[in-house]
PDB file of C-alpha atoms and ligand atoms in Angstrom:
ATOM      1  CA  UNK A   1    -259.291 -54.157 187.365  1.00  0.00           C
ATOM      2  CA  UNK A   2    -258.539 -50.510 188.519  1.00  0.00           C
ATOM      3  CA  UNK A   3    -259.519 -46.865 187.998  1.00  0.00           C
ATOM      4  CA  UNK A   4    -262.257 -47.208 190.614  1.00  0.00           C
ATOM      5  CA  UNK A   5    -263.371 -43.248 191.457  1.00  0.00           C
ATOM      6  CA  UNK A   6    -265.703 -42.563 194.635  1.00  0.00           C
ATOM      7  CA  UNK A   7    -266.719 -39.032 195.256  1.00  0.00           C
ATOM      8  CA  UNK A   8    -268.366 -38.512 198.733  1.00  0.00           C
ATOM      9  CA  UNK A   9    -270.522 -35.114 199.547  1.00  0.00           C
ATOM     10  CA  UNK A  10    -268.044 -32.955 197.591  1.00  0.00           C
ATOM     11  CA  UNK A  11    -268.920 -29.294 197.475  1.00  0.00           C
ATOM     12  CA  UNK A  12    -266.893 -26.443 196.164  1.00  0.00           C
ATOM     13  CA  UNK A  13    -267.658 -22.612 196.366  1.00  0.00           C
ATOM     14  CA  UNK A  14    -265.329 -19.991 194.516  1.00  0.00           C
ATOM     15  CA  UNK A  15    -264.992 -16.985 196.742  1.00  0.00           C
ATOM     16  CA  UNK A  16    -264.318 -13.518 194.331  1.00  0.00           C
ATOM     17  CA  UNK A  17    -263.212 -10.640 194.903  1.00  0.00           C
ATOM     18  CA  UNK A  18    -265.450  -7.606 194.750  1.00  0.00           C
ATOM     19  CA  UNK A  19    -267.999 -10.447 193.972  1.00  0.00           C
ATOM     20  CA  UNK A  20    -270.870 -12.607 195.192  1.00  0.00           C
ATOM     21  CA  UNK A  21    -269.314 -16.271 195.583  1.00  0.00           C
ATOM     22  CA  UNK A  22    -270.430 -18.675 193.534  1.00  0.00           C
ATOM     23  CA  UNK A  23    -271.009 -22.265 194.681  1.00  0.00           C
ATOM     24  CA  UNK A  24    -270.147 -24.266 191.792  1.00  0.00           C
ATOM     25  CA  UNK A  25    -270.757 -27.948 193.371  1.00  0.00           C
ATOM     26  CA  UNK A  26    -273.018 -28.799 195.898  1.00  0.00           C
ATOM     27  CA  UNK A  27    -273.153 -32.267 197.623  1.00  0.00           C
ATOM     28  CA  UNK A  28    -271.696 -34.418 194.508  1.00  0.00           C
ATOM     29  CA  UNK A  29    -271.767 -38.079 195.409  1.00  0.00           C
ATOM     30  CA  UNK A  30    -270.535 -40.516 192.491  1.00  0.00           C
ATOM     31  CA  UNK A  31    -269.270 -44.226 192.370  1.00  0.00           C
ATOM     32  CA  UNK A  32    -267.462 -44.482 188.891  1.00  0.00           C
ATOM     33  CA  UNK A  33    -266.720 -47.981 188.642  1.00  0.00           C
ATOM     34  CA  UNK A  34    -263.419 -49.421 187.123  1.00  0.00           C
ATOM     35  CA  UNK A  35    -262.529 -49.245 183.683  1.00  0.00           C
ATOM     36  CA  UNK A  36    -265.910 -47.596 182.654  1.00  0.00           C
ATOM     37  CA  UNK A  37    -266.687 -44.837 180.210  1.00  0.00           C
ATOM     38  CA  UNK A  38    -268.626 -42.205 181.809  1.00  0.00           C
ATOM     39  CA  UNK A  39    -269.473 -38.799 180.471  1.00  0.00           C
ATOM     40  CA  UNK A  40    -270.551 -35.829 182.404  1.00  0.00           C
ATOM     41  CA  UNK A  41    -272.961 -33.634 180.488  1.00  0.00           C
ATOM     42  CA  UNK A  42    -274.921 -30.118 181.952  1.00  0.00           C
ATOM     43  CA  UNK A  43    -275.356 -26.486 180.948  1.00  0.00           C
ATOM     44  CA  UNK A  44    -272.605 -23.855 180.901  1.00  0.00           C
ATOM     45  CA  UNK A  45    -271.102 -23.154 184.207  1.00  0.00           C
ATOM     46  CA  UNK A  46    -272.761 -26.355 186.358  1.00  0.00           C
ATOM     47  CA  UNK A  47    -269.465 -27.547 187.268  1.00  0.00           C
ATOM     48  CA  UNK A  48    -268.409 -30.066 185.261  1.00  0.00           C
ATOM     49  CA  UNK A  49    -264.542 -28.554 184.819  1.00  0.00           C
ATOM     50  CA  UNK A  50    -264.534 -28.191 188.573  1.00  0.00           C
ATOM     51  CA  UNK A  51    -265.423 -31.561 189.087  1.00  0.00           C
ATOM     52  CA  UNK A  52    -262.599 -33.242 187.022  1.00  0.00           C
ATOM     53  CA  UNK A  53    -260.332 -30.813 188.006  1.00  0.00           C
ATOM     54  CA  UNK A  54    -261.005 -32.098 191.655  1.00  0.00           C
ATOM     55  CA  UNK A  55    -260.476 -35.343 190.570  1.00  0.00           C
ATOM     56  CA  UNK A  56    -257.583 -34.599 189.052  1.00  0.00           C
ATOM     57  CA  UNK A  57    -256.599 -33.039 192.561  1.00  0.00           C
ATOM     58  CA  UNK A  58    -255.769 -29.886 190.698  1.00  0.00           C
ATOM     59  CA  UNK A  59    -257.923 -28.059 193.211  1.00  0.00           C
ATOM     60  CA  UNK A  60    -259.323 -29.348 196.831  1.00  0.00           C
ATOM     61  CA  UNK A  61    -262.840 -29.617 197.853  1.00  0.00           C
ATOM     62  CA  UNK A  62    -264.411 -27.523 200.217  1.00  0.00           C
ATOM     63  CA  UNK A  63    -266.007 -30.507 201.906  1.00  0.00           C
ATOM     64  CA  UNK A  64    -266.296 -34.104 200.886  1.00  0.00           C
ATOM     65  CA  UNK A  65    -263.860 -36.654 199.773  1.00  0.00           C
ATOM     66  CA  UNK A  66    -262.518 -38.124 196.657  1.00  0.00           C
ATOM     67  CA  UNK A  67    -260.574 -41.300 196.170  1.00  0.00           C
ATOM     68  CA  UNK A  68    -258.999 -43.108 193.597  1.00  0.00           C
ATOM     69  CA  UNK A  69    -258.811 -47.187 194.321  1.00  0.00           C
ATOM     70  CA  UNK A  70    -259.109 -46.612 197.769  1.00  0.00           C
ATOM     71  CA  UNK A  71    -256.570 -43.656 198.389  1.00  0.00           C
ATOM     72  CA  UNK A  72    -257.185 -40.248 199.074  1.00  0.00           C
ATOM     73  CA  UNK A  73    -256.866 -37.672 196.155  1.00  0.00           C
ATOM     74  CA  UNK A  74    -255.147 -34.841 197.729  1.00  0.00           C
ATOM     75  CA  UNK A  75    -252.827 -33.691 194.462  1.00  0.00           C
ATOM     76  CA  UNK A  76    -252.269 -34.323 190.915  1.00  0.00           C
ATOM     77  CA  UNK A  77    -250.407 -37.406 190.139  1.00  0.00           C
ATOM     78  CA  UNK A  78    -249.722 -39.965 187.178  1.00  0.00           C
ATOM     79  CA  UNK A  79    -252.403 -41.955 187.861  1.00  0.00           C
ATOM     80  CA  UNK A  80    -254.550 -40.014 186.786  1.00  0.00           C
ATOM     81  CA  UNK A  81    -254.208 -38.240 183.016  1.00  0.00           C
ATOM     82  CA  UNK A  82    -256.004 -35.057 181.429  1.00  0.00           C
ATOM     83  CA  UNK A  83    -256.633 -34.156 178.107  1.00  0.00           C
ATOM     84  CA  UNK A  84    -258.187 -30.686 177.532  1.00  0.00           C
ATOM     85  CA  UNK A  85    -260.283 -29.219 175.087  1.00  0.00           C
ATOM     86  CA  UNK A  86    -257.637 -27.447 172.981  1.00  0.00           C
ATOM     87  CA  UNK A  87    -254.418 -29.445 172.630  1.00  0.00           C
ATOM     88  CA  UNK A  88    -251.125 -28.546 174.920  1.00  0.00           C
ATOM     89  CA  UNK A  89    -248.451 -29.807 173.411  1.00  0.00           C
ATOM     90  CA  UNK A  90    -245.288 -27.890 173.958  1.00  0.00           C
ATOM     91  CA  UNK A  91    -244.831 -25.968 170.418  1.00  0.00           C
ATOM     92  CA  UNK A  92    -240.847 -26.486 170.759  1.00  0.00           C
ATOM     93  CA  UNK A  93    -241.118 -30.242 170.727  1.00  0.00           C
ATOM     94  CA  UNK A  94    -241.533 -32.320 167.529  1.00  0.00           C
ATOM     95  CA  UNK A  95    -244.830 -35.219 167.775  1.00  0.00           C
ATOM     96  CA  UNK A  96    -242.692 -37.840 169.143  1.00  0.00           C
ATOM     97  CA  UNK A  97    -240.446 -35.867 171.787  1.00  0.00           C
ATOM     98  CA  UNK A  98    -244.262 -34.262 172.646  1.00  0.00           C
ATOM     99  CA  UNK A  99    -245.447 -38.122 173.508  1.00  0.00           C
ATOM    100  CA  UNK A 100    -242.111 -38.967 175.333  1.00  0.00           C
ATOM    101  CA  UNK A 101    -242.238 -36.137 177.466  1.00  0.00           C
ATOM    102  CA  UNK A 102    -243.649 -38.013 180.458  1.00  0.00           C
ATOM    103  CA  UNK A 103    -241.671 -40.926 180.511  1.00  0.00           C
ATOM    104  CA  UNK A 104    -238.421 -38.732 180.064  1.00  0.00           C
ATOM    105  CA  UNK A 105    -239.241 -36.407 183.113  1.00  0.00           C
ATOM    106  CA  UNK A 106    -240.115 -39.640 185.289  1.00  0.00           C
ATOM    107  CA  UNK A 107    -236.469 -41.032 184.050  1.00  0.00           C
ATOM    108  CA  UNK A 108    -238.428 -44.087 181.875  1.00  0.00           C
ATOM    109  CA  UNK A 109    -237.795 -43.381 178.851  1.00  0.00           C
ATOM    110  CA  UNK A 110    -234.635 -45.795 177.621  1.00  0.00           C
ATOM    111  CA  UNK A 111    -236.936 -48.810 179.221  1.00  0.00           C
ATOM    112  CA  UNK A 112    -240.189 -47.743 177.564  1.00  0.00           C
ATOM    113  CA  UNK A 113    -238.559 -46.035 174.275  1.00  0.00           C
ATOM    114  CA  UNK A 114    -240.911 -49.044 172.322  1.00  0.00           C
ATOM    115  CA  UNK A 115    -243.683 -47.998 173.382  1.00  0.00           C
ATOM    116  CA  UNK A 116    -243.555 -44.269 172.007  1.00  0.00           C
ATOM    117  CA  UNK A 117    -243.901 -45.891 168.516  1.00  0.00           C
ATOM    118  CA  UNK A 118    -246.408 -48.413 169.667  1.00  0.00           C
ATOM    119  CA  UNK A 119    -248.611 -45.400 170.626  1.00  0.00           C
ATOM    120  CA  UNK A 120    -247.908 -43.213 167.944  1.00  0.00           C
ATOM    121  CA  UNK A 121    -249.120 -46.212 165.582  1.00  0.00           C
ATOM    122  CA  UNK A 122    -252.033 -46.694 167.764  1.00  0.00           C
ATOM    123  CA  UNK A 123    -253.413 -42.814 167.560  1.00  0.00           C
ATOM    124  CA  UNK A 124    -252.481 -43.279 163.692  1.00  0.00           C
ATOM    125  CA  UNK A 125    -249.615 -40.516 163.698  1.00  0.00           C
ATOM    126  CA  UNK A 126    -246.624 -42.989 162.071  1.00  0.00           C
ATOM    127  CA  UNK A 127    -244.594 -41.111 159.678  1.00  0.00           C
ATOM    128  CA  UNK A 128    -244.937 -37.756 161.539  1.00  0.00           C
ATOM    129  CA  UNK A 129    -242.988 -38.182 164.805  1.00  0.00           C
ATOM    130  CA  UNK A 130    -240.868 -35.140 163.652  1.00  0.00           C
ATOM    131  CA  UNK A 131    -243.458 -32.775 162.896  1.00  0.00           C
ATOM    132  CA  UNK A 132    -244.375 -29.826 165.301  1.00  0.00           C
ATOM    133  CA  UNK A 133    -247.740 -28.636 166.428  1.00  0.00           C
ATOM    134  CA  UNK A 134    -247.992 -25.956 164.314  1.00  0.00           C
ATOM    135  CA  UNK A 135    -247.140 -28.224 161.452  1.00  0.00           C
ATOM    136  CA  UNK A 136    -249.963 -30.696 162.546  1.00  0.00           C
ATOM    137  CA  UNK A 137    -253.744 -30.591 162.012  1.00  0.00           C
ATOM    138  CA  UNK A 138    -256.201 -29.852 165.180  1.00  0.00           C
ATOM    139  CA  UNK A 139    -257.610 -33.607 165.129  1.00  0.00           C
ATOM    140  CA  UNK A 140    -253.602 -34.874 164.911  1.00  0.00           C
ATOM    141  CA  UNK A 141    -252.696 -32.474 167.700  1.00  0.00           C
ATOM    142  CA  UNK A 142    -255.391 -33.865 170.082  1.00  0.00           C
ATOM    143  CA  UNK A 143    -254.570 -37.500 169.236  1.00  0.00           C
ATOM    144  CA  UNK A 144    -251.152 -36.982 170.076  1.00  0.00           C
ATOM    145  CA  UNK A 145    -252.200 -35.515 173.446  1.00  0.00           C
ATOM    146  CA  UNK A 146    -254.182 -38.338 174.237  1.00  0.00           C
ATOM    147  CA  UNK A 147    -251.381 -40.537 173.597  1.00  0.00           C
ATOM    148  CA  UNK A 148    -249.177 -38.453 175.622  1.00  0.00           C
ATOM    149  CA  UNK A 149    -251.624 -38.763 178.507  1.00  0.00           C
ATOM    150  CA  UNK A 150    -252.122 -42.419 177.830  1.00  0.00           C
ATOM    151  CA  UNK A 151    -248.342 -43.400 177.872  1.00  0.00           C
ATOM    152  CA  UNK A 152    -248.130 -42.752 181.460  1.00  0.00           C
ATOM    153  CA  UNK A 153    -250.483 -45.719 181.817  1.00  0.00           C
ATOM    154  CA  UNK A 154    -253.215 -43.617 184.134  1.00  0.00           C
ATOM    155  CA  UNK A 155    -255.512 -45.679 186.131  1.00  0.00           C
ATOM    156  CA  UNK A 156    -258.089 -42.645 184.878  1.00  0.00           C
ATOM    157  CA  UNK A 157    -258.333 -40.508 181.782  1.00  0.00           C
ATOM    158  CA  UNK A 158    -259.897 -37.093 182.369  1.00  0.00           C
ATOM    159  CA  UNK A 159    -261.116 -35.238 179.298  1.00  0.00           C
ATOM    160  CA  UNK A 160    -262.742 -31.674 179.527  1.00  0.00           C
ATOM    161  CA  UNK A 161    -264.390 -31.523 176.263  1.00  0.00           C
ATOM    162  CA  UNK A 162    -261.624 -33.003 174.392  1.00  0.00           C
ATOM    163  CA  UNK A 163    -263.067 -33.115 170.738  1.00  0.00           C
ATOM    164  CA  UNK A 164    -265.080 -29.566 171.413  1.00  0.00           C
ATOM    165  CA  UNK A 165    -262.350 -27.703 168.996  1.00  0.00           C
ATOM    166  CA  UNK A 166    -262.634 -30.659 165.758  1.00  0.00           C
ATOM    167  CA  UNK A 167    -265.092 -30.494 162.715  1.00  0.00           C
ATOM    168  CA  UNK A 168    -267.701 -33.008 163.054  1.00  0.00           C
ATOM    169  CA  UNK A 169    -266.557 -35.623 161.043  1.00  0.00           C
ATOM    170  CA  UNK A 170    -263.423 -35.686 162.706  1.00  0.00           C
ATOM    171  CA  UNK A 171    -264.716 -35.982 165.692  1.00  0.00           C
ATOM    172  CA  UNK A 172    -266.918 -39.163 164.872  1.00  0.00           C
ATOM    173  CA  UNK A 173    -263.423 -40.282 163.749  1.00  0.00           C
ATOM    174  CA  UNK A 174    -261.678 -39.541 167.074  1.00  0.00           C
ATOM    175  CA  UNK A 175    -264.551 -41.360 169.298  1.00  0.00           C
ATOM    176  CA  UNK A 176    -263.761 -44.079 167.179  1.00  0.00           C
ATOM    177  CA  UNK A 177    -259.983 -43.926 168.383  1.00  0.00           C
ATOM    178  CA  UNK A 178    -261.327 -43.529 172.019  1.00  0.00           C
ATOM    179  CA  UNK A 179    -263.423 -46.673 171.827  1.00  0.00           C
ATOM    180  CA  UNK A 180    -260.302 -48.343 170.277  1.00  0.00           C
ATOM    181  CA  UNK A 181    -258.048 -47.533 173.142  1.00  0.00           C
ATOM    182  CA  UNK A 182    -260.132 -47.752 175.746  1.00  0.00           C
ATOM    183  CA  UNK A 183    -261.063 -51.311 174.715  1.00  0.00           C
ATOM    184  CA  UNK A 184    -257.586 -52.048 174.190  1.00  0.00           C
ATOM    185  CA  UNK A 185    -256.298 -50.624 177.494  1.00  0.00           C
ATOM    186  CA  UNK A 186    -259.045 -50.687 179.860  1.00  0.00           C
ATOM    187  CA  UNK A 187    -258.949 -47.823 181.828  1.00  0.00           C
ATOM    188  CA  UNK A 188    -261.427 -45.415 183.601  1.00  0.00           C
ATOM    189  CA  UNK A 189    -262.618 -42.639 181.055  1.00  0.00           C
ATOM    190  CA  UNK A 190    -264.294 -39.697 182.342  1.00  0.00           C
ATOM    191  CA  UNK A 191    -265.375 -37.154 180.067  1.00  0.00           C
ATOM    192  CA  UNK A 192    -267.200 -33.813 179.818  1.00  0.00           C
ATOM    193  CA  UNK A 193    -268.786 -33.188 176.941  1.00  0.00           C
ATOM    194  CA  UNK A 194    -271.954 -30.675 175.541  1.00  0.00           C
ATOM    195  CA  UNK A 195    -272.619 -33.274 172.498  1.00  0.00           C
ATOM    196  CA  UNK A 196    -275.719 -35.623 173.437  1.00  0.00           C
ATOM    197  CA  UNK A 197    -274.896 -37.965 170.636  1.00  0.00           C
ATOM    198  CA  UNK A 198    -271.360 -38.287 171.468  1.00  0.00           C
ATOM    199  CA  UNK A 199    -272.237 -39.123 175.354  1.00  0.00           C
ATOM    200  CA  UNK A 200    -274.722 -41.557 173.913  1.00  0.00           C
ATOM    201  CA  UNK A 201    -272.378 -43.309 171.438  1.00  0.00           C
ATOM    202  CA  UNK A 202    -269.500 -43.467 173.857  1.00  0.00           C
ATOM    203  CA  UNK A 203    -270.517 -44.108 177.510  1.00  0.00           C
ATOM    204  CA  UNK A 204    -271.706 -46.693 179.806  1.00  0.00           C
ATOM    205  CA  UNK A 205    -272.988 -43.663 181.725  1.00  0.00           C
ATOM    206  CA  UNK A 206    -274.382 -40.384 181.334  1.00  0.00           C
ATOM    207  CA  UNK A 207    -274.471 -37.844 184.277  1.00  0.00           C
ATOM    208  CA  UNK A 208    -276.736 -34.892 183.787  1.00  0.00           C
ATOM    209  CA  UNK A 209    -275.987 -32.213 186.156  1.00  0.00           C
ATOM    210  CA  UNK A 210    -278.503 -29.094 187.024  1.00  0.00           C
ATOM    211  CA  UNK A 211    -277.248 -25.955 186.969  1.00  0.00           C
ATOM    212  CA  UNK A 212    -275.592 -23.901 189.806  1.00  0.00           C
ATOM    213  CA  UNK A 213    -274.861 -25.453 192.168  1.00  0.00           C
ATOM    214  CA  UNK A 214    -273.748 -28.084 190.232  1.00  0.00           C
ATOM    215  CA  UNK A 215    -275.841 -30.721 191.207  1.00  0.00           C
ATOM    216  CA  UNK A 216    -276.155 -34.402 189.893  1.00  0.00           C
ATOM    217  CA  UNK A 217    -279.333 -34.604 188.382  1.00  0.00           C
ATOM    218  CA  UNK A 218    -279.350 -38.017 187.164  1.00  0.00           C
ATOM    219  CA  UNK A 219    -277.556 -41.050 185.861  1.00  0.00           C
ATOM    220  CA  UNK A 220    -278.760 -42.913 182.909  1.00  0.00           C
ATOM    221  CA  UNK A 221    -277.280 -45.808 182.085  1.00  0.00           C
ATOM    222  CA  UNK A 222    -276.619 -46.448 178.187  1.00  0.00           C
ATOM    223  CA  UNK A 223    -277.549 -50.196 177.613  1.00  0.00           C
ATOM    224  CA  UNK A 224    -276.466 -50.707 173.870  1.00  0.00           C
ATOM    225  CA  UNK A 225    -274.461 -53.366 171.861  1.00  0.00           C
ATOM    226  CA  UNK A 226    -271.475 -51.670 170.095  1.00  0.00           C
ATOM    227  CA  UNK A 227    -270.488 -50.315 167.861  1.00  0.00           C
ATOM    228  CA  UNK A 228    -273.443 -48.572 168.350  1.00  0.00           C
ATOM    229  CA  UNK A 229    -275.498 -47.174 165.425  1.00  0.00           C
ATOM    230  CA  UNK A 230    -275.915 -43.083 165.741  1.00  0.00           C
ATOM    231  CA  UNK A 231    -279.375 -43.414 163.809  1.00  0.00           C
ATOM    232  CA  UNK A 232    -280.693 -46.611 165.492  1.00  0.00           C
ATOM    233  CA  UNK A 233    -284.440 -46.335 167.464  1.00  0.00           C
ATOM    234  CA  UNK A 234    -282.620 -47.192 170.623  1.00  0.00           C
ATOM    235  CA  UNK A 235    -279.959 -44.842 170.207  1.00  0.00           C
ATOM    236  CA  UNK A 236    -282.258 -41.811 169.282  1.00  0.00           C
ATOM    237  CA  UNK A 237    -284.541 -42.896 172.704  1.00  0.00           C
ATOM    238  CA  UNK A 238    -281.318 -42.051 174.674  1.00  0.00           C
ATOM    239  CA  UNK A 239    -280.927 -39.000 173.471  1.00  0.00           C
ATOM    240  CA  UNK A 240    -284.382 -37.837 173.534  1.00  0.00           C
ATOM    241  CA  UNK A 241    -284.133 -39.054 177.070  1.00  0.00           C
ATOM    242  CA  UNK A 242    -281.334 -36.795 177.933  1.00  0.00           C
ATOM    243  CA  UNK A 243    -282.520 -33.654 175.856  1.00  0.00           C
ATOM    244  CA  UNK A 244    -285.403 -33.550 177.758  1.00  0.00           C
ATOM    245  CA  UNK A 245    -284.043 -33.999 181.114  1.00  0.00           C
ATOM    246  CA  UNK A 246    -281.583 -30.896 179.859  1.00  0.00           C
ATOM    247  CA  UNK A 247    -284.936 -29.477 179.104  1.00  0.00           C
ATOM    248  CA  UNK A 248    -283.938 -29.283 174.990  1.00  0.00           C
ATOM    249  CA  UNK A 249    -286.510 -32.003 173.989  1.00  0.00           C
ATOM    250  CA  UNK A 250    -288.322 -28.974 172.049  1.00  0.00           C
ATOM    251  CA  UNK A 251    -291.685 -29.403 173.761  1.00  0.00           C
ATOM    252  CA  UNK A 252    -291.194 -27.144 176.600  1.00  0.00           C
ATOM    253  CA  UNK A 253    -289.153 -23.370 176.005  1.00  0.00           C
ATOM    254  CA  UNK A 254    -286.488 -23.021 179.126  1.00  0.00           C
ATOM    255  CA  UNK A 255    -284.499 -19.727 178.101  1.00  0.00           C
ATOM    256  CA  UNK A 256    -282.481 -20.018 181.078  1.00  0.00           C
ATOM    257  CA  UNK A 257    -280.648 -23.525 179.752  1.00  0.00           C
ATOM    258  CA  UNK A 258    -278.397 -23.314 177.363  1.00  0.00           C
ATOM    259  CA  UNK A 259    -275.355 -25.847 176.445  1.00  0.00           C
TER     260      UNK A 259
HETATM  261  N1  LIG B 301    -261.316 -20.979 189.360  1.00  0.00           N
HETATM  262  C1  LIG B 301    -262.624 -20.202 189.553  1.00  0.00           C
HETATM  263  N2  LIG B 301    -262.381 -18.713 190.326  1.00  0.00           N
HETATM  264  C2  LIG B 301    -263.598 -18.593 190.816  1.00  0.00           C
HETATM  265  N3  LIG B 301    -265.162 -19.264 190.030  1.00  0.00           N
HETATM  266  C3  LIG B 301    -264.353 -20.093 189.715  1.00  0.00           C
HETATM  267  C4  LIG B 301    -263.385 -20.404 189.059  1.00  0.00           C
HETATM  268  N4  LIG B 301    -263.325 -21.908 188.379  1.00  0.00           N
HETATM  269  C5  LIG B 301    -264.912 -22.120 188.156  1.00  0.00           C
HETATM  270  N5  LIG B 301    -265.626 -20.802 188.836  1.00  0.00           N
HETATM  271  C6  LIG B 301    -267.132 -20.901 188.735  1.00  0.00           C
HETATM  272  O1  LIG B 301    -267.334 -22.025 189.168  1.00  0.00           O
HETATM  273  C7  LIG B 301    -268.691 -22.697 188.196  1.00  0.00           C
HETATM  274  C8  LIG B 301    -268.358 -23.715 187.448  1.00  0.00           C
HETATM  275  O2  LIG B 301    -267.413 -23.638 186.264  1.00  0.00           O
HETATM  276  P1  LIG B 301    -266.872 -24.684 185.604  1.00  0.00           P
HETATM  277  O3  LIG B 301    -265.887 -23.926 184.782  1.00  0.00           O
HETATM  278  O4  LIG B 301    -266.635 -25.853 186.278  1.00  0.00           O
HETATM  279  O5  LIG B 301    -268.368 -24.734 184.724  1.00  0.00           O
HETATM  280  P2  LIG B 301    -268.786 -25.843 183.301  1.00  0.00           P
HETATM  281  O6  LIG B 301    -269.506 -26.863 183.956  1.00  0.00           O
HETATM  282  O7  LIG B 301    -267.379 -26.312 183.048  1.00  0.00           O
HETATM  283  O8  LIG B 301    -269.011 -24.676 182.231  1.00  0.00           O
HETATM  284  P3  LIG B 301    -268.699 -24.861 180.643  1.00  0.00           P
HETATM  285  O9  LIG B 301    -269.445 -25.545 180.118  1.00  0.00           O
HETATM  286  O10 LIG B 301    -268.747 -23.246 180.068  1.00  0.00           O
HETATM  287  O11 LIG B 301    -267.347 -25.121 180.513  1.00  0.00           O
HETATM  288  C9  LIG B 301    -269.008 -21.209 187.404  1.00  0.00           C
HETATM  289  O12 LIG B 301    -269.752 -19.938 187.533  1.00  0.00           O
HETATM  290  C10 LIG B 301    -267.174 -20.666 186.878  1.00  0.00           C
HETATM  291  O13 LIG B 301    -267.749 -19.082 187.099  1.00  0.00           O
HETATM  292 MG1  LIG B 302    -265.762 -26.581 181.453  1.00  0.00          MG
END
């Protein structure tokens, strides 16, 4: 299995003109096992997106190292797919062209043409191949973004609040979609979310981060069989454990903490 991510002593500070520098991440150490589903959760501004961007290779750490399957991460590459909160489909390409885009620019399209249709089918978009993003719903665009990233067969899929813009029911449908894709094509999934239920429903590990500078506060292993019952006692117990850790358990008011 591929997709092992190793993060060793990573810190990142952003310099800002006219303002004090912000230390976004401090001494992050993480080992993400190949093929696992991991969620990052923590207050706004604690460095979740920064950590994801570092793994993507979009930005570089000030100190520390990141590895994917033993190779140092230095720049973006096809072996890491990225899905953002709002879809980033090209408005001038139809849904099928958007999904095929990566294959085309890598010269792999002719050999893998049939995979485009397979992915369209897998994310439930058959029949909408010729629709443009503005003619699709938010959830459909997000599913197309997922297919566009996955068709490149990344070792790791990095998702930054991928379902944040969707309504609650669509969100739950998409969570099942993620699980279906993940179980059929085992790859490492790292997802930033603000939704505690979503983290418990999907993940094998939930990584809780503390606010500025962002540090790993706790890693919680979710040992629940699948499919997971959202209202089961064990599910609710994990939910409570995470909320308590985020100071949202309801027993203590911490106005400085917010999601
Ligand atoms: N390019 C940048 N330049 C300056 N500061 C930045 C930059 N990117 C992030 N920061 C700062 O780093 C800190 C962490 O930001 P980041 O976007 O990683 O937080 P986050 O945990 O993803 O928050 P949210 O949940 O609101 O998305 C914030 O204080 C932010 O202002
Ligand atoms: Mg963010």
